[in-house]
Every structure is written in structure tokens, then in C-alpha cells.
Tab-separated table of C-alpha atoms and ligand atoms in Angstrom:
chain	number	residue	atom	x	y	z
J	1	UNK	CA	-17.709	-16.548	20.890
J	2	UNK	CA	-16.366	-14.261	18.405
J	3	UNK	CA	-19.052	-12.428	16.267
J	4	UNK	CA	-20.100	-14.682	13.169
J	5	UNK	CA	-18.710	-11.918	10.930
J	6	UNK	CA	-15.006	-12.718	11.978
J	7	UNK	CA	-15.533	-16.404	10.665
J	8	UNK	CA	-15.122	-15.490	6.889
J	9	UNK	CA	-11.661	-13.838	7.307
J	10	UNK	CA	-9.770	-16.951	7.493
J	11	UNK	CA	-6.892	-15.051	9.188
J	12	UNK	CA	-3.710	-17.053	8.190
J	13	UNK	CA	-1.569	-15.254	10.589
J	14	UNK	CA	1.101	-15.141	8.351
J	15	UNK	CA	2.559	-11.497	10.055
J	16	UNK	CA	1.662	-12.799	13.558
J	17	UNK	CA	4.200	-15.688	12.842
J	18	UNK	CA	7.240	-13.348	11.135
J	19	UNK	CA	6.682	-10.677	14.150
J	20	UNK	CA	7.553	-13.205	16.516
J	21	UNK	CA	10.362	-14.803	14.144
J	22	UNK	CA	12.074	-11.436	13.844
J	23	UNK	CA	11.325	-11.239	17.780
J	24	UNK	CA	13.379	-14.452	18.572
J	25	UNK	CA	16.771	-13.544	16.321
J	26	UNK	CA	19.418	-11.729	17.496
J	27	UNK	CA	19.868	-8.912	14.869
J	28	UNK	CA	17.809	-10.250	12.179
J	29	UNK	CA	18.487	-9.399	8.149
J	30	UNK	CA	14.642	-8.346	8.894
J	31	UNK	CA	13.391	-7.560	4.815
J	32	UNK	CA	9.918	-8.006	6.533
J	33	UNK	CA	9.018	-4.519	7.462
J	34	UNK	CA	6.218	-2.092	5.564
J	35	UNK	CA	7.406	0.631	6.888
J	36	UNK	CA	9.837	3.689	5.649
J	37	UNK	CA	13.566	3.439	7.546
J	38	UNK	CA	13.798	7.035	7.645
J	39	UNK	CA	12.814	9.128	10.450
J	40	UNK	CA	9.727	11.467	10.146
J	41	UNK	CA	11.190	15.022	8.940
J	42	UNK	CA	12.112	17.401	11.815
J	43	UNK	CA	9.558	20.046	11.047
J	44	UNK	CA	6.902	17.669	11.137
J	45	UNK	CA	7.765	16.088	14.673
J	46	UNK	CA	7.680	20.112	15.568
J	47	UNK	CA	4.407	20.841	14.550
J	48	UNK	CA	3.477	18.190	16.540
J	49	UNK	CA	4.521	18.779	19.504
J	50	UNK	CA	4.058	22.125	18.968
J	51	UNK	CA	0.405	21.774	18.389
J	52	UNK	CA	-0.034	18.820	21.559
J	53	UNK	CA	2.089	22.241	23.423
J	54	UNK	CA	-0.579	25.185	22.657
J	55	UNK	CA	-3.822	22.672	22.870
J	56	UNK	CA	-5.389	21.138	19.603
J	57	UNK	CA	-6.008	17.687	21.634
J	58	UNK	CA	-9.905	18.333	21.317
J	59	UNK	CA	-12.156	16.544	18.934
J	60	UNK	CA	-12.131	17.834	15.257
J	61	UNK	CA	-13.672	18.077	12.246
J	62	UNK	CA	-15.264	14.973	11.268
J	63	UNK	CA	-13.903	15.511	7.504
J	64	UNK	CA	-10.453	16.809	9.200
J	65	UNK	CA	-8.438	19.832	9.377
J	66	UNK	CA	-10.421	22.408	7.537
J	67	UNK	CA	-6.409	23.841	6.429
J	68	UNK	CA	-5.258	20.518	5.548
J	69	UNK	CA	-8.444	19.731	3.327
J	70	UNK	CA	-7.698	22.681	1.713
J	71	UNK	CA	-3.954	22.344	1.011
J	72	UNK	CA	-4.837	18.848	-0.147
J	73	UNK	CA	-7.530	20.032	-2.593
J	74	UNK	CA	-4.561	22.304	-3.955
J	75	UNK	CA	-2.517	19.543	-4.411
J	76	UNK	CA	-4.912	17.514	-6.034
J	77	UNK	CA	-5.859	20.508	-8.355
J	78	UNK	CA	-1.621	20.810	-8.857
J	79	UNK	CA	-2.095	17.224	-10.047
J	80	UNK	CA	-4.703	18.166	-12.701
J	81	UNK	CA	-7.137	15.927	-10.704
J	82	UNK	CA	-10.729	17.127	-10.126
J	83	UNK	CA	-12.272	15.789	-6.598
J	84	UNK	CA	-15.693	17.177	-6.019
J	85	UNK	CA	-14.981	16.371	-1.966
J	86	UNK	CA	-12.046	15.434	0.382
J	87	UNK	CA	-11.899	14.198	3.931
J	88	UNK	CA	-9.045	13.121	5.840
J	89	UNK	CA	-9.456	9.991	7.289
J	90	UNK	CA	-7.288	7.440	9.788
J	91	UNK	CA	-4.544	6.246	7.679
J	92	UNK	CA	-5.332	4.371	4.327
J	93	UNK	CA	-6.581	1.880	6.069
J	94	UNK	CA	-9.198	3.749	7.599
J	95	UNK	CA	-9.948	5.279	3.583
J	96	UNK	CA	-10.417	1.812	2.780
J	97	UNK	CA	-12.582	0.580	5.704
J	98	UNK	CA	-15.025	3.650	5.224
J	99	UNK	CA	-15.454	3.361	1.025
J	100	UNK	CA	-15.907	-0.405	1.376
J	101	UNK	CA	-18.519	0.311	4.032
J	102	UNK	CA	-20.020	2.950	2.157
J	103	UNK	CA	-20.020	1.322	-1.282
J	104	UNK	CA	-20.054	-2.352	-1.189
J	105	UNK	CA	-23.779	-4.064	-0.766
J	106	UNK	CA	-24.046	-7.536	0.106
J	107	UNK	CA	-23.565	-9.603	-2.844
J	108	UNK	CA	-21.524	-7.152	-4.430
J	109	UNK	CA	-18.517	-8.394	-6.235
J	110	UNK	CA	-15.089	-6.592	-6.111
J	111	UNK	CA	-12.315	-6.919	-8.245
J	112	UNK	CA	-9.019	-7.740	-6.874
J	113	UNK	CA	-6.065	-7.862	-8.866
J	114	UNK	CA	-3.512	-10.594	-7.466
J	115	UNK	CA	-1.292	-10.244	-5.575
J	116	UNK	CA	-2.526	-7.063	-3.331
J	117	UNK	CA	-2.213	-5.613	-0.313
J	118	UNK	CA	-3.842	-8.043	1.783
J	119	UNK	CA	-6.375	-6.293	3.920
J	120	UNK	CA	-8.626	-5.435	0.647
J	121	UNK	CA	-10.078	-9.058	0.080
J	122	UNK	CA	-10.998	-9.155	4.378
J	123	UNK	CA	-12.253	-5.094	4.125
J	124	UNK	CA	-14.537	-6.544	1.354
J	125	UNK	CA	-15.506	-9.452	2.655
J	126	UNK	CA	-16.535	-7.116	6.422
J	127	UNK	CA	-18.698	-5.202	3.971
J	128	UNK	CA	-20.400	-8.281	2.512
J	129	UNK	CA	-18.550	-8.081	-0.777
J	130	UNK	CA	-17.403	-10.352	-2.897
J	131	UNK	CA	-13.889	-10.175	-3.332
J	132	UNK	CA	-12.630	-11.452	-7.418
J	133	UNK	CA	-9.763	-12.380	-7.356
J	134	UNK	CA	-8.194	-11.469	-10.741
J	135	UNK	CA	-4.508	-13.236	-11.695
J	136	UNK	CA	-1.944	-10.716	-13.133
J	137	UNK	CA	1.022	-13.048	-13.090
J	138	UNK	CA	3.756	-13.139	-15.033
J	139	UNK	CA	3.906	-9.637	-15.792
J	140	UNK	CA	1.875	-8.523	-12.926
J	141	UNK	CA	0.382	-6.148	-14.997
J	142	UNK	CA	-3.817	-5.526	-14.541
J	143	UNK	CA	-5.156	-5.193	-18.391
J	144	UNK	CA	-8.306	-3.927	-19.825
J	145	UNK	CA	-8.761	-7.337	-21.067
J	146	UNK	CA	-8.266	-9.079	-18.028
J	147	UNK	CA	-10.879	-6.562	-16.586
J	148	UNK	CA	-13.598	-7.655	-19.158
J	149	UNK	CA	-12.871	-11.159	-18.552
J	150	UNK	CA	-13.465	-11.099	-14.848
J	151	UNK	CA	-16.405	-8.979	-15.072
J	152	UNK	CA	-19.817	-10.279	-14.484
J	153	UNK	CA	-23.486	-9.021	-13.959
J	154	UNK	CA	-22.990	-8.324	-9.793
J	155	UNK	CA	-19.630	-7.085	-10.345
J	156	UNK	CA	-19.232	-3.516	-8.827
J	157	UNK	CA	-16.191	-2.133	-8.199
J	158	UNK	CA	-12.488	-2.605	-8.909
J	159	UNK	CA	-9.627	-2.086	-6.086
J	160	UNK	CA	-6.831	-0.489	-7.832
J	161	UNK	CA	-3.377	-0.054	-6.253
J	162	UNK	CA	-0.706	2.365	-7.891
J	163	UNK	CA	2.276	2.359	-6.888
J	164	UNK	CA	2.017	-1.441	-5.964
J	165	UNK	CA	2.357	-3.578	-2.717
J	166	UNK	CA	4.099	-6.080	-3.118
J	167	UNK	CA	5.066	-6.197	-6.720
J	168	UNK	CA	6.478	-2.524	-6.803
J	169	UNK	CA	5.104	-2.262	-10.452
J	170	UNK	CA	3.904	1.776	-10.872
J	171	UNK	CA	1.256	2.401	-13.868
J	172	UNK	CA	1.844	4.492	-16.917
J	173	UNK	CA	-0.179	7.554	-18.116
J	174	UNK	CA	-1.100	5.310	-21.003
J	175	UNK	CA	-1.750	2.159	-18.807
J	176	UNK	CA	-4.095	4.376	-16.350
J	177	UNK	CA	-6.574	6.149	-19.672
J	178	UNK	CA	-6.588	2.415	-21.289
J	179	UNK	CA	-7.901	0.214	-18.193
J	180	UNK	CA	-9.993	3.832	-17.160
J	181	UNK	CA	-12.038	3.558	-20.679
J	182	UNK	CA	-12.414	-0.185	-19.660
J	183	UNK	CA	-14.171	0.188	-15.972
J	184	UNK	CA	-16.205	3.200	-17.359
J	185	UNK	CA	-17.507	0.984	-20.256
J	186	UNK	CA	-18.661	-1.591	-17.895
J	187	UNK	CA	-19.938	0.428	-15.148
J	188	UNK	CA	-17.247	-0.010	-12.386
J	189	UNK	CA	-16.205	2.435	-9.829
J	190	UNK	CA	-12.705	2.388	-8.705
J	191	UNK	CA	-10.959	2.281	-5.423
J	192	UNK	CA	-7.668	3.803	-6.118
J	193	UNK	CA	-5.035	3.220	-3.204
J	194	UNK	CA	-2.322	5.203	-3.866
J	195	UNK	CA	-0.307	5.248	-0.603
J	196	UNK	CA	2.748	5.240	-2.119
J	197	UNK	CA	2.138	8.068	-4.387
J	198	UNK	CA	5.795	9.903	-3.227
J	199	UNK	CA	7.735	6.648	-4.114
J	200	UNK	CA	8.168	6.447	-7.814
J	201	UNK	CA	11.565	5.707	-9.564
J	202	UNK	CA	11.589	5.503	-13.327
J	203	UNK	CA	8.738	8.491	-14.183
J	204	UNK	CA	6.140	10.792	-12.200
J	205	UNK	CA	3.336	9.346	-10.337
J	206	UNK	CA	0.321	8.932	-12.690
J	207	UNK	CA	-3.340	9.409	-10.467
J	208	UNK	CA	-5.920	7.487	-11.645
J	209	UNK	CA	-8.232	10.514	-10.215
J	210	UNK	CA	-6.819	12.367	-12.987
J	211	UNK	CA	-8.576	10.629	-15.594
J	212	UNK	CA	-11.667	9.764	-13.615
J	213	UNK	CA	-13.531	12.123	-11.325
J	214	UNK	CA	-15.955	9.046	-10.229
J	215	UNK	CA	-13.254	6.960	-9.114
J	216	UNK	CA	-12.523	7.179	-4.898
J	217	UNK	CA	-8.493	7.814	-4.572
J	218	UNK	CA	-7.057	7.117	-1.235
J	219	UNK	CA	-3.784	8.118	0.057
J	220	UNK	CA	-1.850	8.062	3.256
J	221	UNK	CA	0.611	10.230	4.956
J	222	UNK	CA	2.094	6.906	6.636
J	223	UNK	CA	4.619	5.860	3.928
J	224	UNK	CA	5.189	9.243	2.051
J	225	UNK	CA	6.316	11.138	5.349
J	226	UNK	CA	7.515	8.467	7.465
J	227	UNK	CA	4.427	8.040	10.065
J	228	UNK	CA	2.831	4.695	10.104
J	229	UNK	CA	1.769	4.895	13.933
J	230	UNK	CA	0.273	8.745	13.319
J	231	UNK	CA	-2.654	7.562	11.536
J	232	UNK	CA	-3.636	10.311	8.688
J	233	UNK	CA	-4.516	9.473	5.314
J	234	UNK	CA	-7.137	10.944	3.032
J	235	UNK	CA	-9.989	10.111	0.377
J	236	UNK	CA	-10.920	12.502	-2.165
J	237	UNK	CA	-13.622	11.635	-4.843
J	238	UNK	CA	-17.635	12.424	-5.532
J	239	UNK	CA	-19.617	14.568	-2.985
J	240	UNK	CA	-22.125	12.139	-2.742
J	241	UNK	CA	-19.642	8.996	-1.450
J	242	UNK	CA	-17.722	11.713	0.692
J	243	UNK	CA	-20.372	12.391	2.364
J	244	UNK	CA	-21.218	9.301	2.835
J	245	UNK	CA	-18.029	7.745	4.047
J	246	UNK	CA	-18.311	11.366	6.814
J	247	UNK	CA	-20.898	10.074	8.169
J	248	UNK	CA	-19.889	6.640	9.026
J	249	UNK	CA	-16.391	8.370	10.044
J	250	UNK	CA	-18.404	10.423	12.584
J	251	UNK	CA	-19.618	6.912	14.020
J	252	UNK	CA	-16.493	4.700	13.882
J	253	UNK	CA	-13.394	7.264	14.333
J	254	UNK	CA	-14.870	10.277	14.879
J	255	UNK	CA	-12.281	11.955	13.672
J	256	UNK	CA	-8.651	11.627	12.562
J	257	UNK	CA	-5.822	12.786	15.130
J	258	UNK	CA	-6.035	16.368	15.413
J	259	UNK	CA	-2.037	17.179	16.313
J	260	UNK	CA	-0.677	15.090	13.330
J	261	UNK	CA	-3.232	16.733	11.088
J	262	UNK	CA	-1.758	20.076	12.039
J	263	UNK	CA	1.939	18.693	11.170
J	264	UNK	CA	0.533	16.864	8.211
J	265	UNK	CA	-0.472	20.859	6.977
J	266	UNK	CA	3.073	21.191	6.893
J	267	UNK	CA	4.611	18.047	5.926
J	268	UNK	CA	2.630	18.740	2.185
J	269	UNK	CA	5.168	21.594	1.683
J	270	UNK	CA	7.975	19.260	2.327
J	271	UNK	CA	9.945	18.128	-0.964
J	272	UNK	CA	10.507	14.408	-0.366
J	273	UNK	CA	12.911	14.249	-3.473
J	274	UNK	CA	15.907	12.865	-0.884
J	275	UNK	CA	14.250	10.279	0.580
J	276	UNK	CA	12.686	9.591	-3.105
J	277	UNK	CA	16.315	9.393	-4.520
J	278	UNK	CA	17.989	7.492	-1.742
J	279	UNK	CA	14.914	4.498	-2.355
J	280	UNK	CA	15.691	4.574	-6.046
J	281	UNK	CA	19.195	3.670	-5.337
J	282	UNK	CA	17.976	0.511	-3.107
J	283	UNK	CA	16.155	-0.586	-5.532
J	284	UNK	CA	18.797	-0.832	-7.947
J	285	UNK	CA	20.496	-2.850	-5.021
J	286	UNK	CA	18.124	-5.087	-4.798
J	287	UNK	CA	17.222	-5.366	-8.739
J	288	UNK	CA	20.266	-5.409	-9.831
J	289	UNK	CA	21.634	-7.678	-7.196
J	290	UNK	CA	19.131	-10.091	-7.900
J	291	UNK	CA	18.134	-9.968	-11.005
J	292	UNK	CA	20.283	-12.546	-12.951
J	293	UNK	CA	19.572	-15.231	-9.865
J	294	UNK	CA	15.457	-14.670	-9.716
J	295	UNK	CA	12.167	-13.481	-11.667
J	296	UNK	CA	11.366	-10.545	-10.486
J	297	UNK	CA	9.600	-7.792	-11.719
J	298	UNK	CA	11.602	-4.619	-11.707
J	299	UNK	CA	10.166	-2.465	-8.980
J	300	UNK	CA	9.287	0.674	-10.536
J	301	UNK	CA	7.719	2.448	-7.167
J	302	UNK	CA	7.074	1.730	-3.301
J	303	UNK	CA	9.930	-0.587	-1.553
J	304	UNK	CA	9.005	-3.991	-2.361
J	305	UNK	CA	10.552	-6.533	-4.692
J	306	UNK	CA	8.567	-9.982	-5.611
J	307	UNK	CA	11.040	-12.765	-6.839
J	308	UNK	CA	10.530	-16.328	-7.107
J	309	UNK	CA	11.107	-18.957	-4.923
J	310	UNK	CA	14.144	-20.946	-5.984
J	311	UNK	CA	12.686	-24.261	-7.173
J	312	UNK	CA	9.107	-23.182	-6.066
J	313	UNK	CA	10.206	-24.459	-2.623
J	314	UNK	CA	9.427	-22.704	-0.281
J	315	UNK	CA	10.300	-25.303	2.907
J	316	UNK	CA	13.615	-25.360	2.017
J	317	UNK	CA	13.923	-21.274	1.011
J	318	UNK	CA	12.912	-20.722	4.277
J	319	UNK	CA	15.039	-23.392	6.023
J	320	UNK	CA	18.213	-21.360	4.637
J	321	UNK	CA	16.612	-18.095	5.194
J	322	UNK	CA	16.046	-18.704	8.954
J	323	UNK	CA	19.779	-20.345	9.027
J	324	UNK	CA	20.730	-16.628	7.366
J	325	UNK	CA	18.289	-15.001	10.057
J	326	UNK	CA	17.143	-13.158	7.150
J	327	UNK	CA	13.169	-12.575	7.168
J	328	UNK	CA	10.933	-12.375	4.384
J	329	UNK	CA	7.084	-12.531	3.646
J	330	UNK	CA	5.879	-15.470	2.073
J	331	UNK	CA	4.293	-14.579	-0.913
J	332	UNK	CA	0.975	-16.677	-0.118
J	333	UNK	CA	0.542	-13.371	2.370
J	334	UNK	CA	-0.511	-11.322	-0.946
J	335	UNK	CA	-2.036	-13.563	-3.440
J	336	UNK	CA	-3.678	-17.170	-4.279
J	337	UNK	CA	-0.030	-18.317	-5.939
J	338	UNK	CA	2.424	-18.391	-3.762
J	339	UNK	CA	5.056	-19.162	-5.530
J	340	UNK	CA	7.448	-15.547	-4.354
J	341	UNK	CA	8.049	-13.720	-1.709
J	342	UNK	CA	8.417	-9.889	-0.085
J	343	UNK	CA	10.697	-8.383	0.552
J	344	UNK	CA	11.135	-4.748	1.519
J	345	UNK	CA	14.552	-2.457	0.364
J	346	UNK	CA	13.351	0.257	3.145
J	347	UNK	CA	16.407	-0.789	5.139
J	348	UNK	CA	19.906	0.309	5.663
J	349	UNK	CA	21.605	-0.162	2.028
J	350	UNK	CA	24.692	-1.563	4.235
J	351	UNK	CA	21.430	-4.145	5.670
J	352	UNK	CA	20.248	-4.153	2.153
J	353	UNK	CA	23.507	-5.444	0.539
J	354	UNK	CA	24.463	-8.265	3.167
J	355	UNK	CA	20.630	-9.414	2.366
J	356	UNK	CA	20.927	-9.194	-1.577
J	357	UNK	CA	24.151	-11.710	-1.093
J	358	UNK	CA	22.599	-13.920	1.066
J	359	UNK	CA	19.596	-14.175	-1.487
J	360	UNK	CA	22.380	-14.733	-4.110
J	361	UNK	CA	23.610	-17.656	-2.460
J	362	UNK	CA	20.763	-19.089	-1.869
J	363	UNK	CA	19.672	-19.056	-5.008
J	364	UNK	CA	22.925	-20.430	-6.262
J	365	UNK	CA	22.495	-23.082	-3.643
J	366	UNK	CA	18.801	-23.972	-4.644
J	367	UNK	CA	19.258	-23.278	-8.176
D	401	LIG	N1	-2.385	0.607	0.756
D	401	LIG	C1	-1.253	-0.118	0.727
D	401	LIG	C2	-1.242	-0.457	-0.656
D	401	LIG	C3	-0.410	-0.169	1.883
D	401	LIG	O1	0.716	-1.175	1.133
D	401	LIG	C4	-0.560	0.077	3.176
D	401	LIG	C5	0.180	-0.205	4.019
D	401	LIG	O2	1.031	-1.167	4.248
D	401	LIG	C6	-2.045	0.643	3.353
D	401	LIG	C7	-2.726	1.217	2.311
D	401	LIG	C8	-2.371	1.099	4.796
D	401	LIG	O3	-1.960	2.529	5.179
D	401	LIG	P1	-1.766	3.683	6.667
D	401	LIG	O4	-0.786	2.928	7.069
D	401	LIG	O5	-2.420	4.696	6.167
D	401	LIG	O6	-2.856	2.176	7.016
């Protein structure tokens, strides 16, 4: 029999259903994937292979390979952030789980702006916390007023994601600075999920950590260097919190994948501008193609768009998508609202243009 803690997850199985759907089609038009369509850069692949060949196959330091930790610290200083400590984790997910388990006490409320990356709710519950969902529609931008209205006596944390999955919203310096003022005034600790930091299209990425040294920053190599299967990310923040997370990491993981960490040192030297430019073009294909037929926020970062379902009729919309072998993710995987769907534009331009044509046709027929 499953442990009691599993009963609180309310696993909707949306992702499993989508995976099965994709497998059932020949040549699906698959816009459901949350991972890059470019390959791991060659230099990074070669560094990992060499690391394995020369024998870096043993346990590593719990807090990460010193060369990688130093490189990350240097990068954060260059960004203007003042992190007391850094630890390498098993992807962004490893960082988020450890952050929740090391900080949340039973009954603590955690503010979660809706829509949100699906695992936030589950991780908070796993740690005994209570997710407090903040509806940010229709702008999908969190404001200081929304934070104030949702904060009560048991509210301790905010989980903040920019650039955001699934909306593509990327917050500006002015927005983050006003949000930081509010969280400080209310005594909230912030976990800033910035796993899409290299993918912003209209202005440079603005890190929460630059404005708030008490925050816990979570980043990852999964999306930015196309290595979600390699499982490397990192956390940065106050010394005591990172130390607590290291204690847990030692028992649970107990270190991030060592050959991948060696390769990640190389990754941080790479210029990913060509990939960012390619994604900016894909963003334009999606936004310019859909904006006059769908209500959708203009994606400023990450590689997702979050349009409203025509007439709000998901059943009809899904039927029409399936007839064209088009696979998207229903909004209810990310939101209590469920009136939207997520598309990933991390696919080849040709497939994306084809998908946009299908979506325009569907909107015309349903409109
Ligand atoms: N945070 C966000 C917002 C994500 O979208 C994802 C993956 O989809 C993650 C974290 C997890 O990243 P990782 O693969 O590094 O665990």
C-alpha cells in the first residue's frame, strides 16, 4: 500500500496521458515537450566523455565539484549578485526539493503565483507546507498588491519563476525591485526559480538574487545547455540555508552526477547567443502567427506560449487538435483556471510554422 504522503499529491496524470498520446501517433506535431530542440554543444559532450574515460566516476563532493562551484560563484558576482554560498544539485528539481525540505515547517504557507510549474505544489506538500495559489490572470504578472492580499499570519515563502513556465513572462528590473520591497516588508523568504535564465528575448535576464541576498536562487543546466538528462543544476543563497540543503543532499542524492559537472565547467564558457536568437525567431513565429486569433501573453522568455482555448471549449479544441495529430498541454497542468493550453516552441521552425497554421485554422473554425 502506498505511503500516506502520496495521497496528498492529487496526481492528475496529465503528463502521462500526453506521453501516451504522442506515442500513439505517427509523425505527431508535438508541441508538448519542455526541453530544448538543439543538441548539447560538442565541447560539453567531449568533456563528459573524457571525464568518464580518465576515471572521474567516483562519488563527488556533496556541495559540488570545486571547479564548478567556483565558476558559478564568479558568474554570480559578474551578474551583480551577492550569494554567500553555492551548491551543485541534481538539476533544478533537486534544488527545489531540497529548498522545500530544508526550509518549510508543517503548516507554513507558500505563495505560488498561478500559473506555475506543476511540481511546485507537490514539493510544498511533500515538505508539509500549504501552497497558497495566487491567480495572476489576465496579465500573468505578479504584483506587490497580489502578494500583500495573499499573505496571512502563516505565510513564510514565495516561489517566484522568471522567465516563467508556462507563460513566457520575464520580469523587468523595476518589477523585481518592487516585488522584493514587498516580500521584505512582509518578511517572506523567496525561492527564485531561474532555470530559463539564458532565454530572454526583449531584454537581459534580471535575477532576483541581485536584489535580495536572502533569497534562494535555483538554476539548471537542463534547459540552457540542452542537457535535461544529465541532471545538473545549482542553488545559491545564505550560507546557513545552503549548508542545511547540503546536509539533506548528502543523505538523499548524495552528489550531482560527477562527469556531467566536469562538462558543465566547459558549458559556462560557451556563448549561447545563437541558440537564444533562434528561440527569439521561434517566439516571433508563434506570437505573430497566433496573436490575432488567440488571446495570449507575448512570451518574453523561456520557450512557451500560453494561449486561451477558443470559446473555452477544451473538449472541442482537443478533438480538433487530435484530428491534426497536434499535441499541446492542457492549462490545468499548470493552473487552477484551465482555460488555456501550453505550447512549447522549442521545435524546428518548419514544424512550428505548420503547427501555427493548424492552430489558426482551429481558431477560425471555433471562433
Ligand atoms: N523549474 C521550471 C520552471 C521548469 O520548467 C523545470 C523543468 O521543466 C524545472 C524547474 C526543472 O528543471 P530540471 O530539469 O533541471 O530539474
